[in-house]
Amino acid sequence: MPTYITEVDVNEAEYQNPQELVSIWGAIREDIRDLGGEVVDSHAVLGDYDFLIVYAVDDQEQAFQVTQVIERHGLDTRTMQGLPIDRIGELVEDV
């Protein structure tokens, strides 16, 4: 399954306190699972975005659905596909 990395930015107008924000992570994780995906990792981030979610889904269409699930909670997303470092050597050999 391909891995996708989504940077998540919190819309401060939607969430008044950190406890409210933390309560949605279980729902997001469950929604991703319901779409056939698996959350590999998640982190709070210091920087341009507030959170980082790494997940595996079958294809780009499912990755798009995951972003919609996340954004439905009032969060903004930016998503990229990740390639495992172990595969980089294989890919470079063919070039």
mmCIF file of C-alpha atoms in Angstrom:
data_model
loop_
_atom_site.group_PDB
_atom_site.id
_atom_site.type_symbol
_atom_site.label_atom_id
_atom_site.label_comp_id
_atom_site.label_asym_id
_atom_site.label_seq_id
_atom_site.Cartn_x
_atom_site.Cartn_y
_atom_site.Cartn_z
ATOM 1 C CA MET A 1 0.000 0.000 0.000
ATOM 2 C CA PRO A 2 1.362 3.447 -0.850
ATOM 3 C CA THR A 3 2.159 5.780 2.039
ATOM 4 C CA TYR A 4 0.830 9.322 2.186
ATOM 5 C CA ILE A 5 1.864 12.161 4.450
ATOM 6 C CA THR A 6 -0.672 14.831 5.309
ATOM 7 C CA GLU A 7 0.254 18.090 6.982
ATOM 8 C CA VAL A 8 -2.684 19.351 9.013
ATOM 9 C CA ASP A 9 -3.316 22.965 9.955
ATOM 10 C CA VAL A 10 -5.842 23.796 12.659
ATOM 11 C CA ASN A 11 -8.397 26.462 11.940
ATOM 12 C CA GLU A 12 -8.318 28.331 15.256
ATOM 13 C CA ALA A 13 -11.880 29.602 14.737
ATOM 14 C CA GLU A 14 -13.129 25.983 14.868
ATOM 15 C CA TYR A 15 -11.352 24.928 18.078
ATOM 16 C CA GLN A 16 -11.356 26.983 21.236
ATOM 17 C CA ASN A 17 -9.237 24.672 23.402
ATOM 18 C CA PRO A 18 -6.723 21.832 22.961
ATOM 19 C CA GLN A 19 -8.984 19.217 24.610
ATOM 20 C CA GLU A 20 -11.619 19.746 21.928
ATOM 21 C CA LEU A 21 -9.012 19.248 19.224
ATOM 22 C CA VAL A 22 -7.571 16.103 20.802
ATOM 23 C CA SER A 23 -11.031 14.547 20.943
ATOM 24 C CA ILE A 24 -11.336 14.409 17.128
ATOM 25 C CA TRP A 25 -8.175 12.303 16.539
ATOM 26 C CA GLY A 26 -9.943 9.074 17.449
ATOM 27 C CA ALA A 27 -12.729 9.878 14.998
ATOM 28 C CA ILE A 28 -10.226 10.696 12.235
ATOM 29 C CA ARG A 29 -8.301 7.471 12.876
ATOM 30 C CA GLU A 30 -11.539 5.464 12.729
ATOM 31 C CA ASP A 31 -12.652 7.224 9.527
ATOM 32 C CA ILE A 32 -9.333 6.371 7.853
ATOM 33 C CA ARG A 33 -9.718 2.748 8.932
ATOM 34 C CA ASP A 34 -13.303 2.712 7.563
ATOM 35 C CA LEU A 35 -11.905 3.825 4.185
ATOM 36 C CA GLY A 36 -9.574 0.813 4.180
ATOM 37 C CA GLY A 37 -6.495 2.751 5.275
ATOM 38 C CA GLU A 38 -4.124 2.439 8.192
ATOM 39 C CA VAL A 39 -2.642 5.281 10.235
ATOM 40 C CA VAL A 40 1.073 4.551 10.440
ATOM 41 C CA ASP A 41 2.060 7.507 12.619
ATOM 42 C CA SER A 42 0.913 10.940 13.756
ATOM 43 C CA HIS A 43 2.734 13.840 15.389
ATOM 44 C CA ALA A 44 2.145 17.322 16.724
ATOM 45 C CA VAL A 45 4.541 19.584 14.814
ATOM 46 C CA LEU A 46 6.274 22.843 15.648
ATOM 47 C CA GLY A 47 6.360 24.828 12.428
ATOM 48 C CA ASP A 48 4.139 25.835 9.534
ATOM 49 C CA TYR A 49 1.622 23.065 10.237
ATOM 50 C CA ASP A 50 0.192 21.806 13.515
ATOM 51 C CA PHE A 51 0.065 18.037 12.925
ATOM 52 C CA LEU A 52 1.469 15.384 10.607
ATOM 53 C CA ILE A 53 -0.406 12.174 9.793
ATOM 54 C CA VAL A 54 1.299 9.296 7.962
ATOM 55 C CA TYR A 55 -1.061 6.666 6.592
ATOM 56 C CA ALA A 56 -1.232 3.865 4.042
ATOM 57 C CA VAL A 57 -4.113 3.486 1.566
ATOM 58 C CA ASP A 58 -4.520 1.609 -1.715
ATOM 59 C CA ASP A 59 -4.368 4.555 -4.126
ATOM 60 C CA GLN A 60 -4.642 8.303 -4.753
ATOM 61 C CA GLU A 61 -8.418 8.183 -4.729
ATOM 62 C CA GLN A 62 -8.439 6.824 -1.174
ATOM 63 C CA ALA A 63 -5.808 9.394 -0.174
ATOM 64 C CA PHE A 64 -8.134 12.101 -1.483
ATOM 65 C CA GLN A 65 -10.985 10.621 0.561
ATOM 66 C CA VAL A 66 -8.795 10.704 3.664
ATOM 67 C CA THR A 67 -8.122 14.416 3.152
ATOM 68 C CA GLN A 68 -11.851 15.014 2.859
ATOM 69 C CA VAL A 69 -12.462 13.127 6.124
ATOM 70 C CA ILE A 70 -9.846 15.260 7.872
ATOM 71 C CA GLU A 71 -11.100 18.532 6.389
ATOM 72 C CA ARG A 72 -14.665 17.658 7.411
ATOM 73 C CA HIS A 73 -13.457 18.282 10.983
ATOM 74 C CA GLY A 74 -12.543 21.885 10.147
ATOM 75 C CA LEU A 75 -8.853 21.214 9.495
ATOM 76 C CA ASP A 76 -6.808 22.238 6.461
ATOM 77 C CA THR A 77 -4.586 19.666 4.739
ATOM 78 C CA ARG A 78 -1.684 19.356 2.357
ATOM 79 C CA THR A 79 -0.875 15.811 1.200
ATOM 80 C CA MET A 80 2.157 14.195 -0.417
ATOM 81 C CA GLN A 81 2.960 10.615 -1.345
ATOM 82 C CA GLY A 82 5.986 9.141 0.396
ATOM 83 C CA LEU A 83 8.440 6.557 -0.906
ATOM 84 C CA PRO A 84 10.285 4.272 1.509
ATOM 85 C CA ILE A 85 13.983 5.128 1.711
ATOM 86 C CA ASP A 86 14.840 1.432 1.121
ATOM 87 C CA ARG A 87 13.254 1.652 -2.343
ATOM 88 C CA ILE A 88 15.230 4.722 -3.444
ATOM 89 C CA GLY A 89 18.313 2.588 -4.193
ATOM 90 C CA GLU A 90 16.266 0.281 -6.428
ATOM 91 C CA LEU A 91 14.650 3.173 -8.256
ATOM 92 C CA VAL A 92 17.965 4.958 -8.871
ATOM 93 C CA GLU A 93 19.568 1.798 -10.293
ATOM 94 C CA ASP A 94 17.045 1.757 -13.134
ATOM 95 C CA VAL A 95 17.853 5.324 -14.218
#
